[in-house]
Amino acid sequence: MASNHLTGVGSESKQLATWYFTFAAIIFGAQLVFGVVAAIQYVMPGFLFEIVDFSVARMIHINALVVWMVFAMFGAVYWLLPDETGIETVGIKIGKLLFWVFAAAIVVVVLVYLLVQVGPATESTIWLIHEGREYIEAPRWADFGIVVVALGFVFNLFATGMKGKQTGIITVLMADMLAFAGLYLAGMFFTDNISVDQFWWWWVIHLWVEATWEVYVGSLAAYGLITMIGAHRKTVEMWLWIEVAMLFGSGILGLGHHYFWIGTPEYWWEIGALFSALEPLPLVAMFIHVLYDWGKTQGAETEKGNPASVIKNKPAFTWFVLNAFGNFLGAGIWGFFHTLPQVNLYTHGTQFTSAHGHLAFFGAYATILIGMMYLAVQGTNGIKVLKSTKSSLAATWMITGGVMGMGIALTIAGYVQVLVSRAQMGATWAGYFDGQSGMWFSQAMDWRLFMGVITLIGFVFLAKDLLSIGKATHHER
Amino acid sequence: MAKRSVWSDNRFWQRSAAWVTGFASILLIWLTFDTSAQISMGTDADLQNGVTKRVPAPTVINYKITYEMDTTRGHEVPVIGEKEMFFGRDDWSEEEAAELLHLGKLGSQAKNCMNCHTLLGNGAYYAPDLTKAWLDPAWGPEGSLQSMTGKNTKEEAMAEFLQHPSQYPTHARMMPDLGITADEAQGLVAFLKHMSSIDTNGFPRNFGKIKGAVHGK
Amino acid sequence: MLAPINESVMITEIALDDFLPIFISSSLVLVFGAVYAIVFTFVKVGALKPWLMPFGYLGWVLTAYCLYLMGSLMHVGEFTQKALIVTMIGYLFLPHAIYYMVDKVHQENEH
């Protein structure tokens, strides 16, 4: 093997991974800052009005979210590739070059969002400024850049997987990342027909976050269980295949729950309802899987008279467990309770969606990617057992508590909106503002802002911890 | 070693995963073909012959649109009625209407509508849903929004508002000035009128019927 | 072209007072579902005492009840009704099946 598990010394692939993680963490910070700006605007609408309007702050907030996650996802693959395949990543020079291309493009895109903001109603706006489509606003020129970078990344992954040892985890990742990159193409065209527009837009968004990204997380969790607690590879990989079957089996047609109201035919009600009802099952299964393996491995060690913890990286493992739980909570529970068409008729496009978005993106993706960053810190510093610091704990509590708090506040706001604006007033302009002006709604927005600030402070602790924990002296080296 | 069972065989699960994924994908692709046919835009001839399309032709701007309860389907559907003036004309040709809609759809993206409003219920939640904005009674003849702008028709009132939104605050949360020109505003209003004619399976429910709605107070 | 499904999903309005019970019961569906799966797995692994097993099954019963409550308050149509019933029965067997398989792999690799 080119490098042992958890050791990043001397591996170019792992070095590239740390670049990706670093850039991801910076963008994560930007995401939180602009999220707080948008949250302030709910409470004080005059804040930065016609300077950085809500639309701009929110666009940067959600684009930064997508970008930092994609960066961290790429980074995590470059991190685990040498461990899994036993060789140095093939074409690593291209990978490094593409990193700089990608990072530079993102900086330009964000500066244009911030400084130019809107353009005239012409094709050139779509090509140069932004496309005005939630989550995939990146202008067309950047779309092509992203495709090139993604292809380069997929090439690295495939070439390495085929040359080295192709484990189950690598096989799943290869298929999954190819689909992930390919799906982006569905979001790269303009049409005058908004129903067609949103139909394909959901191909990108849904088949990313509720199918390919979830499978990706399954693979990362499998890798984490093997490296962090020494779980048995064969069990873990068998689980992974079962999860792939369950996630794709429910997630691909679960796309139907976005096709209830956008002009698409009624049969999507049935398809959406059926597969949405199945979608939480793999999330429950993933949660049990983590606990089962942890219990089994620890139990086996204890039997051998070795009662010490089997966990080789405390903060990373904490984030992985939070991932299993958060995925179930945010994507599972918060997704399920507004997914059936009968109730979605009233909840579609309210703060419920926002609550679900916050909890699911955080629970399902942010957690495990933060965990991967801790694994990288451990590897680059050659630490055998990485233990938590006060900052790790502060970051975990504040970020998790903050996002949970935001989710609950937004759920209350969504409930008010459903009752007032939807069920009674029928979603008119006046009905909308009646809902927004209620006391419960505005107090919920105050709490959301407060919890958002807590999350941001938690992020400061996280950044500090990631930069300094490797130097701490209490680890086993 | 215990006897190997098929249930604990990685190859078995690998194949199952591939089959399940493949089957779901093929089903999705098949449904996509069917849906794509059903949501493609209709033609002007469809409108003249009273053929109902889920997404009508751009020339729907020449007609009056209402949102009425369909008892067999159990929810409201957009109904295309008699001719109606739109910016002083009811004879927008297919090309003109298509051009106007194109401008409006481009404008909706260029001005980033979706990061404050929801369109067909998707977008941000900072401002009202625009799916049936054209049908909002507030923009109608006796509506507060129309009278606020001092215009005599719905379309002119909406266009005026879009060009100078911060002159007409309706709430502490205001729409910012996005540099929308008169032409762009006309296109955007056409886009909104067209969107209101899309059959959204009854979303939003009870739109604009505060008094008549089941839960109306 | 696929024929439209005749059943009208949206015929009955959800009563105003029913929204809260719907949101709560649909969340509890998953909470009790998780309780069932977790208690079952932990008792089997030996992390919990065997006499707790009935509480696991109680979790399943409560899941089924909450799902029934949610479905009836939402006035789901016949198709969805059937789908929900099948899901619940399937869910009763799911943890058994998963445990059986995982345990098989462990035995094959450790003994």
PDB file of C-alpha atoms in Angstrom, chain A residues 275-363:
ATOM      1  CA  PHE A 275     -41.695   6.131  -3.245  1.00  0.00           C
ATOM      2  CA  SER A 276     -41.548   8.983  -0.747  1.00  0.00           C
ATOM      3  CA  ALA A 277     -43.035   6.660   1.833  1.00  0.00           C
ATOM      4  CA  LEU A 278     -40.156   4.260   1.103  1.00  0.00           C
ATOM      5  CA  GLU A 279     -37.427   6.913   1.177  1.00  0.00           C
ATOM      6  CA  PRO A 280     -36.975   6.963   4.971  1.00  0.00           C
ATOM      7  CA  LEU A 281     -36.347   3.196   5.103  1.00  0.00           C
ATOM      8  CA  PRO A 282     -32.715   3.259   3.933  1.00  0.00           C
ATOM      9  CA  LEU A 283     -32.077   6.150   6.311  1.00  0.00           C
ATOM     10  CA  VAL A 284     -33.312   4.062   9.242  1.00  0.00           C
ATOM     11  CA  ALA A 285     -31.199   1.189   7.968  1.00  0.00           C
ATOM     12  CA  MET A 286     -28.066   3.350   7.718  1.00  0.00           C
ATOM     13  CA  PHE A 287     -28.589   4.582  11.266  1.00  0.00           C
ATOM     14  CA  ILE A 288     -28.922   1.057  12.655  1.00  0.00           C
ATOM     15  CA  HIS A 289     -25.957  -0.070  10.620  1.00  0.00           C
ATOM     16  CA  VAL A 290     -23.597   2.409  12.266  1.00  0.00           C
ATOM     17  CA  LEU A 291     -24.790   1.505  15.765  1.00  0.00           C
ATOM     18  CA  TYR A 292     -24.696  -2.222  15.030  1.00  0.00           C
ATOM     19  CA  ASP A 293     -21.130  -2.158  13.752  1.00  0.00           C
ATOM     20  CA  TRP A 294     -19.964   0.032  16.576  1.00  0.00           C
ATOM     21  CA  GLY A 295     -21.580  -2.291  19.158  1.00  0.00           C
ATOM     22  CA  LYS A 296     -20.189  -5.443  17.502  1.00  0.00           C
ATOM     23  CA  THR A 297     -16.635  -4.163  17.117  1.00  0.00           C
ATOM     24  CA  GLN A 298     -16.497  -2.726  20.626  1.00  0.00           C
ATOM     25  CA  GLY A 299     -18.052  -5.912  22.002  1.00  0.00           C
ATOM     26  CA  ALA A 300     -15.461  -8.093  20.260  1.00  0.00           C
ATOM     27  CA  GLU A 301     -12.591  -5.973  21.606  1.00  0.00           C
ATOM     28  CA  THR A 302     -14.014  -6.003  25.124  1.00  0.00           C
ATOM     29  CA  GLU A 303     -14.302  -9.800  24.997  1.00  0.00           C
ATOM     30  CA  LYS A 304     -10.620  -9.983  24.116  1.00  0.00           C
ATOM     31  CA  GLY A 305      -9.985  -8.086  27.370  1.00  0.00           C
ATOM     32  CA  ASN A 306      -9.388  -4.781  25.638  1.00  0.00           C
ATOM     33  CA  PRO A 307     -11.987  -2.411  27.047  1.00  0.00           C
ATOM     34  CA  ALA A 308     -10.448   0.738  25.509  1.00  0.00           C
ATOM     35  CA  SER A 309     -12.571   2.534  22.935  1.00  0.00           C
ATOM     36  CA  VAL A 310     -12.209   1.213  19.390  1.00  0.00           C
ATOM     37  CA  ILE A 311     -12.708   4.709  18.017  1.00  0.00           C
ATOM     38  CA  LYS A 312      -9.532   6.038  16.431  1.00  0.00           C
ATOM     39  CA  ASN A 313     -10.808   9.556  15.807  1.00  0.00           C
ATOM     40  CA  LYS A 314     -13.273  10.892  18.359  1.00  0.00           C
ATOM     41  CA  PRO A 315     -14.417  14.120  16.661  1.00  0.00           C
ATOM     42  CA  ALA A 316     -14.713  12.480  13.246  1.00  0.00           C
ATOM     43  CA  PHE A 317     -16.667   9.564  14.671  1.00  0.00           C
ATOM     44  CA  THR A 318     -18.969  11.966  16.528  1.00  0.00           C
ATOM     45  CA  TRP A 319     -19.726  13.723  13.227  1.00  0.00           C
ATOM     46  CA  PHE A 320     -20.292  10.372  11.486  1.00  0.00           C
ATOM     47  CA  VAL A 321     -22.796   9.316  14.149  1.00  0.00           C
ATOM     48  CA  LEU A 322     -24.443  12.739  13.912  1.00  0.00           C
ATOM     49  CA  ASN A 323     -24.654  12.097  10.192  1.00  0.00           C
ATOM     50  CA  ALA A 324     -26.488   8.813  10.620  1.00  0.00           C
ATOM     51  CA  PHE A 325     -28.868  10.452  13.079  1.00  0.00           C
ATOM     52  CA  GLY A 326     -29.194  13.741  11.201  1.00  0.00           C
ATOM     53  CA  ASN A 327     -29.887  12.011   7.916  1.00  0.00           C
ATOM     54  CA  PHE A 328     -32.751  10.152   9.529  1.00  0.00           C
ATOM     55  CA  LEU A 329     -34.042  13.258  11.321  1.00  0.00           C
ATOM     56  CA  GLY A 330     -33.601  15.919   8.642  1.00  0.00           C
ATOM     57  CA  ALA A 331     -34.160  13.972   5.475  1.00  0.00           C
ATOM     58  CA  GLY A 332     -36.347  11.263   7.004  1.00  0.00           C
ATOM     59  CA  ILE A 333     -38.726  12.825   9.513  1.00  0.00           C
ATOM     60  CA  TRP A 334     -38.710  16.388   8.190  1.00  0.00           C
ATOM     61  CA  GLY A 335     -39.045  15.068   4.668  1.00  0.00           C
ATOM     62  CA  PHE A 336     -41.773  12.570   5.368  1.00  0.00           C
ATOM     63  CA  PHE A 337     -44.211  14.794   7.185  1.00  0.00           C
ATOM     64  CA  HIS A 338     -44.878  17.034   4.215  1.00  0.00           C
ATOM     65  CA  THR A 339     -44.290  14.627   1.378  1.00  0.00           C
ATOM     66  CA  LEU A 340     -47.719  13.129   0.685  1.00  0.00           C
ATOM     67  CA  PRO A 341     -49.630  15.148  -1.926  1.00  0.00           C
ATOM     68  CA  GLN A 342     -52.688  15.633   0.274  1.00  0.00           C
ATOM     69  CA  VAL A 343     -50.689  17.662   2.771  1.00  0.00           C
ATOM     70  CA  ASN A 344     -48.013  18.919   0.379  1.00  0.00           C
ATOM     71  CA  LEU A 345     -50.752  20.875  -1.399  1.00  0.00           C
ATOM     72  CA  TYR A 346     -50.673  23.181   1.624  1.00  0.00           C
ATOM     73  CA  THR A 347     -47.009  22.963   2.643  1.00  0.00           C
ATOM     74  CA  HIS A 348     -45.377  23.210  -0.809  1.00  0.00           C
ATOM     75  CA  GLY A 349     -43.347  26.402  -1.015  1.00  0.00           C
ATOM     76  CA  THR A 350     -43.610  27.380   2.652  1.00  0.00           C
ATOM     77  CA  GLN A 351     -41.042  27.626   5.425  1.00  0.00           C
ATOM     78  CA  PHE A 352     -41.571  23.891   5.966  1.00  0.00           C
ATOM     79  CA  THR A 353     -39.472  23.319   2.890  1.00  0.00           C
ATOM     80  CA  SER A 354     -36.861  25.641   4.300  1.00  0.00           C
ATOM     81  CA  ALA A 355     -36.844  23.797   7.645  1.00  0.00           C
ATOM     82  CA  HIS A 356     -36.439  20.492   5.827  1.00  0.00           C
ATOM     83  CA  GLY A 357     -33.698  21.957   3.643  1.00  0.00           C
ATOM     84  CA  HIS A 358     -31.668  23.208   6.591  1.00  0.00           C
ATOM     85  CA  LEU A 359     -31.962  20.006   8.612  1.00  0.00           C
ATOM     86  CA  ALA A 360     -31.467  17.630   5.698  1.00  0.00           C
ATOM     87  CA  PHE A 361     -28.478  19.317   4.066  1.00  0.00           C
ATOM     88  CA  PHE A 362     -26.837  19.641   7.448  1.00  0.00           C
ATOM     89  CA  GLY A 363     -27.791  16.243   8.822  1.00  0.00           C
TER      90      GLY A 363
END
